PDB file of C-alpha atoms and ligand atoms in Angstrom:
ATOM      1  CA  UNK D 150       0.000   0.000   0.000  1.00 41.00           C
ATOM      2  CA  UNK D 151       2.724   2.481   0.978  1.00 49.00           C
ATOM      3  CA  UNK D 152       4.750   1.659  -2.381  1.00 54.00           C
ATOM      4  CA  UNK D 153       1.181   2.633  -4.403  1.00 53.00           C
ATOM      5  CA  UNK D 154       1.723   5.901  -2.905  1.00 57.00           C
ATOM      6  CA  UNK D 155       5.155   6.524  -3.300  1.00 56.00           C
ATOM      7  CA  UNK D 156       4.554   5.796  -6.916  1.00 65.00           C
ATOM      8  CA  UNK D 157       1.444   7.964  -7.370  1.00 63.00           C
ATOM      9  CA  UNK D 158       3.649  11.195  -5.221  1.00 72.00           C
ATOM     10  CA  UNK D 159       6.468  10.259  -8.179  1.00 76.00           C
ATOM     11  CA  UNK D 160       4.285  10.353 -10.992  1.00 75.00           C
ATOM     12  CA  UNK D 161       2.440  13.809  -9.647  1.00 82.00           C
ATOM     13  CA  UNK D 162       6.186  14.957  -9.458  1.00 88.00           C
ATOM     14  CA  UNK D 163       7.027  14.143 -12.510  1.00 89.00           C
ATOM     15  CA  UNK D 164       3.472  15.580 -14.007  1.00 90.00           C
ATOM     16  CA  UNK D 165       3.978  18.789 -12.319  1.00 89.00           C
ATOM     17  CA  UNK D 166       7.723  19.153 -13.483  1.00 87.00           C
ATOM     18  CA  UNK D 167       6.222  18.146 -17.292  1.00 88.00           C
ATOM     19  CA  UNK D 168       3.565  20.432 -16.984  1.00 87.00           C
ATOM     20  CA  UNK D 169       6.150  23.245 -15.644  1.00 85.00           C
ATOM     21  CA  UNK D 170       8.414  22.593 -18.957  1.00 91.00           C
ATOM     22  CA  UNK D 171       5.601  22.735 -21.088  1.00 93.00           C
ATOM     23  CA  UNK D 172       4.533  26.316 -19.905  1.00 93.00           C
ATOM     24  CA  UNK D 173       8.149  27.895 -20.371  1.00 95.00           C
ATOM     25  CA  UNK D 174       8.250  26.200 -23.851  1.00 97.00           C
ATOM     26  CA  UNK D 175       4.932  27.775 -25.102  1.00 98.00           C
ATOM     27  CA  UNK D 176       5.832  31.211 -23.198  1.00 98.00           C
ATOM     28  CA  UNK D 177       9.131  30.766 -25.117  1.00 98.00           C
ATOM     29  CA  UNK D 178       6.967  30.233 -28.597  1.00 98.00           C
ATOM     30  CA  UNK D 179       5.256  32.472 -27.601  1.00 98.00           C
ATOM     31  CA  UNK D 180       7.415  35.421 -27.274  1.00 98.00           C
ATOM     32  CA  UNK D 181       9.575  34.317 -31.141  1.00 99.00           C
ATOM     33  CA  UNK D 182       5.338  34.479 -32.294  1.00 98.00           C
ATOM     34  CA  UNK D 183       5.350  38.338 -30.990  1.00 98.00           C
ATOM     35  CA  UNK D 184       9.202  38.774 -32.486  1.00 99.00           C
ATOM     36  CA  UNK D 185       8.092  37.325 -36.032  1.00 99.00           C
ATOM     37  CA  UNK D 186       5.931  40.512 -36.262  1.00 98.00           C
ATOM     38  CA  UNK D 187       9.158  42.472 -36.374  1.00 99.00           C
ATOM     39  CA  UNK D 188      10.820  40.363 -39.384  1.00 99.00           C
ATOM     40  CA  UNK D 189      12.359  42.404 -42.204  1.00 99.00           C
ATOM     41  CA  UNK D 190      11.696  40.280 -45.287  1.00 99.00           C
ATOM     42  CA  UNK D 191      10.600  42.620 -48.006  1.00 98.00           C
ATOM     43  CA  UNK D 192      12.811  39.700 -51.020  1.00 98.00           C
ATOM     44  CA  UNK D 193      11.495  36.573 -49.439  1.00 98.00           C
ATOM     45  CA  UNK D 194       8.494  37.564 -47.463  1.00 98.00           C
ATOM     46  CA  UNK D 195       8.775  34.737 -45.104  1.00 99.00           C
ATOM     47  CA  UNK D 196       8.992  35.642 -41.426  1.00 99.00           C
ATOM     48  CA  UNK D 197      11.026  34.179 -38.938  1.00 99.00           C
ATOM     49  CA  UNK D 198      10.970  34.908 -35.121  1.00 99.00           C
ATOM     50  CA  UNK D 199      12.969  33.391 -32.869  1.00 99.00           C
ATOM     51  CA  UNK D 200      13.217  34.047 -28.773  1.00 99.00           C
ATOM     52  CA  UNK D 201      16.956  32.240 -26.608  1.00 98.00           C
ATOM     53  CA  UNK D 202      16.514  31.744 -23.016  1.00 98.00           C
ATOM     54  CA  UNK D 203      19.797  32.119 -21.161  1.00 98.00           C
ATOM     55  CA  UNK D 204      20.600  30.504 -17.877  1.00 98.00           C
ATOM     56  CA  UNK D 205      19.781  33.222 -15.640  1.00 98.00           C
ATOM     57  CA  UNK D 206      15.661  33.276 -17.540  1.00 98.00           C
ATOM     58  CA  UNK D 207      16.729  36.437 -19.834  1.00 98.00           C
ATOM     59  CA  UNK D 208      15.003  36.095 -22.681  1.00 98.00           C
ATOM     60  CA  UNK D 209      16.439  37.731 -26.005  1.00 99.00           C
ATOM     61  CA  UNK D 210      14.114  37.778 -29.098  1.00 99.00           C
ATOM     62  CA  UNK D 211      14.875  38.393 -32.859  1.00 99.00           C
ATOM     63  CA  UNK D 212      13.517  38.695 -36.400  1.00 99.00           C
ATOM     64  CA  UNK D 213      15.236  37.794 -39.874  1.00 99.00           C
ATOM     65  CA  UNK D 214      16.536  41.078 -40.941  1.00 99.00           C
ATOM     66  CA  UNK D 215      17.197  40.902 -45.271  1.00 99.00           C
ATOM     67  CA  UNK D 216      19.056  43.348 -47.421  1.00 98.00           C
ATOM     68  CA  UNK D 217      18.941  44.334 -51.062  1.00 98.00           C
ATOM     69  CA  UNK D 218      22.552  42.698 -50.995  1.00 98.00           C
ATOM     70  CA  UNK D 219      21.081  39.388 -50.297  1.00 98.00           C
ATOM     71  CA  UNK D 220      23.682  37.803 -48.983  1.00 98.00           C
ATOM     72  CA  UNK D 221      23.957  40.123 -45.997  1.00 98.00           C
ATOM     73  CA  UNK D 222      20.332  38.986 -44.749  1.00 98.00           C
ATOM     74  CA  UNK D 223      20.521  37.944 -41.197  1.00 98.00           C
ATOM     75  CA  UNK D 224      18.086  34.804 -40.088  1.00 99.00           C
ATOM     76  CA  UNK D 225      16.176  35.060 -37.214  1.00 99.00           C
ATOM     77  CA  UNK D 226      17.947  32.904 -34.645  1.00 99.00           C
ATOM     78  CA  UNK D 227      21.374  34.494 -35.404  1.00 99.00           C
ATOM     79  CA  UNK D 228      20.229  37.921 -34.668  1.00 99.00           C
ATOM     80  CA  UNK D 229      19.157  36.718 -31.454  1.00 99.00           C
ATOM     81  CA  UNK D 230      22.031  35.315 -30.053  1.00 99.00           C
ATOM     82  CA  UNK D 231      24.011  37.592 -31.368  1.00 99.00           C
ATOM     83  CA  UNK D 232      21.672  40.080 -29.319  1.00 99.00           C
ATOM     84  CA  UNK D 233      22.455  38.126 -26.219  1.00 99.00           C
ATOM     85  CA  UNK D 234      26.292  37.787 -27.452  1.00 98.00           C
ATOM     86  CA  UNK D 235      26.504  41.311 -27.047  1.00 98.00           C
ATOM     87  CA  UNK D 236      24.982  41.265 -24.054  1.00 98.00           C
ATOM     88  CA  UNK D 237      27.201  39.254 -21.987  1.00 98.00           C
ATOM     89  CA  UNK D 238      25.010  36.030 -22.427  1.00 98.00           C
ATOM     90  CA  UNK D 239      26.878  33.369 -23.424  1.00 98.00           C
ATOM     91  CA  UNK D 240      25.036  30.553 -21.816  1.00 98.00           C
ATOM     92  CA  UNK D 241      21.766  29.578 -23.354  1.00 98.00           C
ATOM     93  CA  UNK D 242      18.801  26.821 -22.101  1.00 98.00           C
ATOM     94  CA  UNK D 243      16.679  26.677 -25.125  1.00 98.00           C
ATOM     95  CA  UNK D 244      15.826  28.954 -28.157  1.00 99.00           C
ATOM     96  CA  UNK D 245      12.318  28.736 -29.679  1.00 99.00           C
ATOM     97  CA  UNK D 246      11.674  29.883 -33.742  1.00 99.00           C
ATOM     98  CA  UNK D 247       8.698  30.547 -35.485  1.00 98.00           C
ATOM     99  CA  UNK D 248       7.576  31.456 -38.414  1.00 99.00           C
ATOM    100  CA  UNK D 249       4.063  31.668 -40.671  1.00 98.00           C
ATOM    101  CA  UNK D 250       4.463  27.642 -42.177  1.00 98.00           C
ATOM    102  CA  UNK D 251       0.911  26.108 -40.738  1.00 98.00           C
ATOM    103  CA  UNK D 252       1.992  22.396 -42.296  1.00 98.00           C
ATOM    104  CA  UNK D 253       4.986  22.292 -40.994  1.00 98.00           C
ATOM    105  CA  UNK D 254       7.955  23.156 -38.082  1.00 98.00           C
ATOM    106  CA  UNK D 255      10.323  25.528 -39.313  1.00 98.00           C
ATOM    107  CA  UNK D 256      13.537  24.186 -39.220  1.00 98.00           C
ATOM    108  CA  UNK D 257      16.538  26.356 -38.862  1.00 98.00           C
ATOM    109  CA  UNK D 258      18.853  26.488 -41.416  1.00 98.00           C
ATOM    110  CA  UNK D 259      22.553  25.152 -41.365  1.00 98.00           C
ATOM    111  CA  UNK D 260      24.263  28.417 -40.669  1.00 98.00           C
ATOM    112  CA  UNK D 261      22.171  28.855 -37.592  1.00 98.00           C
ATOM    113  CA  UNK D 262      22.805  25.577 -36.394  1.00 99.00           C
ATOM    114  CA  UNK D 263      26.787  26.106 -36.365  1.00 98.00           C
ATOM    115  CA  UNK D 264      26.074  29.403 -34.854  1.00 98.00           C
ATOM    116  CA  UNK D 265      24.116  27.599 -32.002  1.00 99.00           C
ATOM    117  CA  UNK D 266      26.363  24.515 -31.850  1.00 98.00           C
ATOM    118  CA  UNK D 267      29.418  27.302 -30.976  1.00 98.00           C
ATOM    119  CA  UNK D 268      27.749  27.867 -27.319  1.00 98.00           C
ATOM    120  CA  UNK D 269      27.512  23.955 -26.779  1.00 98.00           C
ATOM    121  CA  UNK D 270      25.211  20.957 -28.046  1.00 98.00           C
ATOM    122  CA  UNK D 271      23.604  20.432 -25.362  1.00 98.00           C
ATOM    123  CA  UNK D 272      20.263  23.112 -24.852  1.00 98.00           C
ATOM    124  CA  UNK D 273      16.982  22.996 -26.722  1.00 98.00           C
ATOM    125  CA  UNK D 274      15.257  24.209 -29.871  1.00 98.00           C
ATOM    126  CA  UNK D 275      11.959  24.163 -30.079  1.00 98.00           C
ATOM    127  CA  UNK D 276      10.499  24.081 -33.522  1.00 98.00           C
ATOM    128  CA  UNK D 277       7.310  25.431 -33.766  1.00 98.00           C
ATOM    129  CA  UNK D 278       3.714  26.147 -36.109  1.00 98.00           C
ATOM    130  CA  UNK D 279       2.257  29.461 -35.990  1.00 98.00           C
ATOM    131  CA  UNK D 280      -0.540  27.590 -33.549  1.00 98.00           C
ATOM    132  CA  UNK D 281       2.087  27.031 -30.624  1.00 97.00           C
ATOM    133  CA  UNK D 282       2.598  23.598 -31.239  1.00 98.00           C
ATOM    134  CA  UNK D 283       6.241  22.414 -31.424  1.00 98.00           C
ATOM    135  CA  UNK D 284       9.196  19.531 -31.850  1.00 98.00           C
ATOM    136  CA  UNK D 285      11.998  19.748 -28.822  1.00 98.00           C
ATOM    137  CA  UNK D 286      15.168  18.836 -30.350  1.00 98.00           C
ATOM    138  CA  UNK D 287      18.669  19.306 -28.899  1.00 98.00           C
ATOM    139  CA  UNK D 288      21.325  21.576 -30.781  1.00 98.00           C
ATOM    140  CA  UNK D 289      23.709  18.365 -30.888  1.00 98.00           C
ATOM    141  CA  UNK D 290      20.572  16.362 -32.437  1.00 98.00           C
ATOM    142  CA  UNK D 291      20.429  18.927 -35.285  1.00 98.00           C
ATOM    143  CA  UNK D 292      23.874  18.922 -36.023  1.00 98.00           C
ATOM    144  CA  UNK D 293      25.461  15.732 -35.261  1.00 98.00           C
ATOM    145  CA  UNK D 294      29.247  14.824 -35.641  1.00 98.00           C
ATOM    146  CA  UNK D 295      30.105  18.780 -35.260  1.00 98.00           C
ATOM    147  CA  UNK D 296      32.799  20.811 -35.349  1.00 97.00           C
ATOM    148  CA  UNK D 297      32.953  23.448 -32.276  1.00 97.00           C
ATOM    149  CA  UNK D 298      35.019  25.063 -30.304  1.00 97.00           C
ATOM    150  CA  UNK D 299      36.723  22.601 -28.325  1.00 95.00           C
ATOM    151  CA  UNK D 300      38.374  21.115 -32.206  1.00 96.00           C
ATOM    152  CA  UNK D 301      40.300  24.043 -32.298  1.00 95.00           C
ATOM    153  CA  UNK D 302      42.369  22.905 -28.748  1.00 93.00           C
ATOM    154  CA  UNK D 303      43.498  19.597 -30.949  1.00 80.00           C
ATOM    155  CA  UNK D 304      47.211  19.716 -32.406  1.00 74.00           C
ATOM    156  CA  UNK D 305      47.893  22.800 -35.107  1.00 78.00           C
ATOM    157  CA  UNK D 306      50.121  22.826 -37.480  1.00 83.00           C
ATOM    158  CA  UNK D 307      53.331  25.192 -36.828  1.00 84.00           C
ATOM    159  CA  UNK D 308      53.782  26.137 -40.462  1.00 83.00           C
ATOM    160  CA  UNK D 309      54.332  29.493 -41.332  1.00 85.00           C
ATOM    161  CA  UNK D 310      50.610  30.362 -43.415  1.00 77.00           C
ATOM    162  CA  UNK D 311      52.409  31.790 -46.284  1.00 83.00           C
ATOM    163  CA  UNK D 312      52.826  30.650 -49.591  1.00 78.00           C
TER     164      UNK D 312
HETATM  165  N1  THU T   2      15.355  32.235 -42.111  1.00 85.23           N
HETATM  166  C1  THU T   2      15.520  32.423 -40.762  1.00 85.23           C
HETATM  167  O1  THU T   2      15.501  33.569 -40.283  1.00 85.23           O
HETATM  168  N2  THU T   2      15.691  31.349 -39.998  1.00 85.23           N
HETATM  169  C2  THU T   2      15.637  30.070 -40.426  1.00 85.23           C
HETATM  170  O2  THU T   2      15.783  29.158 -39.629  1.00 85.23           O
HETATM  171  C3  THU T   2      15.383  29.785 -41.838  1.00 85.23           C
HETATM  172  C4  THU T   2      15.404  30.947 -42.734  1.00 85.23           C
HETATM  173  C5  THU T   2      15.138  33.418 -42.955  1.00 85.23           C
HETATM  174  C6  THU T   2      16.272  33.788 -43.837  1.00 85.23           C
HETATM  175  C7  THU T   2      15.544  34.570 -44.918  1.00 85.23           C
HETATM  176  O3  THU T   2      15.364  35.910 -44.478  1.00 85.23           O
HETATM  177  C8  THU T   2      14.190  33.918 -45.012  1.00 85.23           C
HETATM  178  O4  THU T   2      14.047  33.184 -43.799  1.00 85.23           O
HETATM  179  C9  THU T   2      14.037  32.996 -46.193  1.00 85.23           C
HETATM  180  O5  THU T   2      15.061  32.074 -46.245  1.00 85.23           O
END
């Protein structure tokens, strides 16, 4: 009898601590929804929004921001942690994009994966619909086999870099 209890206080634990995650990850959506209305994309005309959570619950939001040049567009997800960069943020929970695709999650692109992969593999992305609803995936999940960092510590060579 005292087991069956144990295991029901567990599972209300572990309800309440699901139910918890699941309210920071729509507020999260949530606040990439409200930074989508900001996106400059007068060439492709598809928004992108994209809120980062750093450790300390900062949130930093941003918008894809194109150019006429348009090479020198900026996605969504890079201006935001490059917001937070700037900021003194360099440790970051989970980052949440959005943008207008109702059949599918918008994915983020292979740029923006590098540039999240840089400050670790291991936080979330939440890939979302315009109706909240989302796929959790890990930054090491969405680029696997990466190159960060910590590659650059490994042996160099001690040639001169001149022809
Ligand atoms: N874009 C983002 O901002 N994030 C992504 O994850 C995918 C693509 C932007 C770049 C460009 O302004 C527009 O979406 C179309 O590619």
């Amino acid at each position: 009898m005292g087991d069956v209890q144990i295991t029901h206080e567990v599972r209300h634990d572990a309800a309440d601590r699901l139910n918890g995650h699941l309210a920071e990850v729509k507020e999260l959506i949530g606040r990439s929804l409200e930074a989508k209305k900001f996106a400059y994309c007068p060439y492709s005309k598809f928004r992108v929004g994209a809120a980062l959570l750093t450790h300390d619950g900062t949130v930093f939001t941003g918008c894809n921001v194109e150019n006429a040049c348009f090479c020198l567009g900026i996605c969504a997800e890079r201006t935001a942690i490059s917001k937070a960069v700037s900021e003194g943020y360099r440790d970051f929970k989970a980052i949440a994009i959005s943008s207008d695709m109702c059949e599918q999650f918008i994915s983020p692109c292979g740029g923006c994966r590098q540039f999240m992969r840089e400050f670790g593999a291991n936080w979330d992305v939440y890939l979302s619909k315009p109706d909240g609803s989302h796929v959790e995936m890990r930054v090491g999940d969405l680029l696997p086999a990466s190159f960060g960092p910590e590659d650059l510590k490994g042996k160099k060579s001690n040639i001169m870099n001149e022809f």
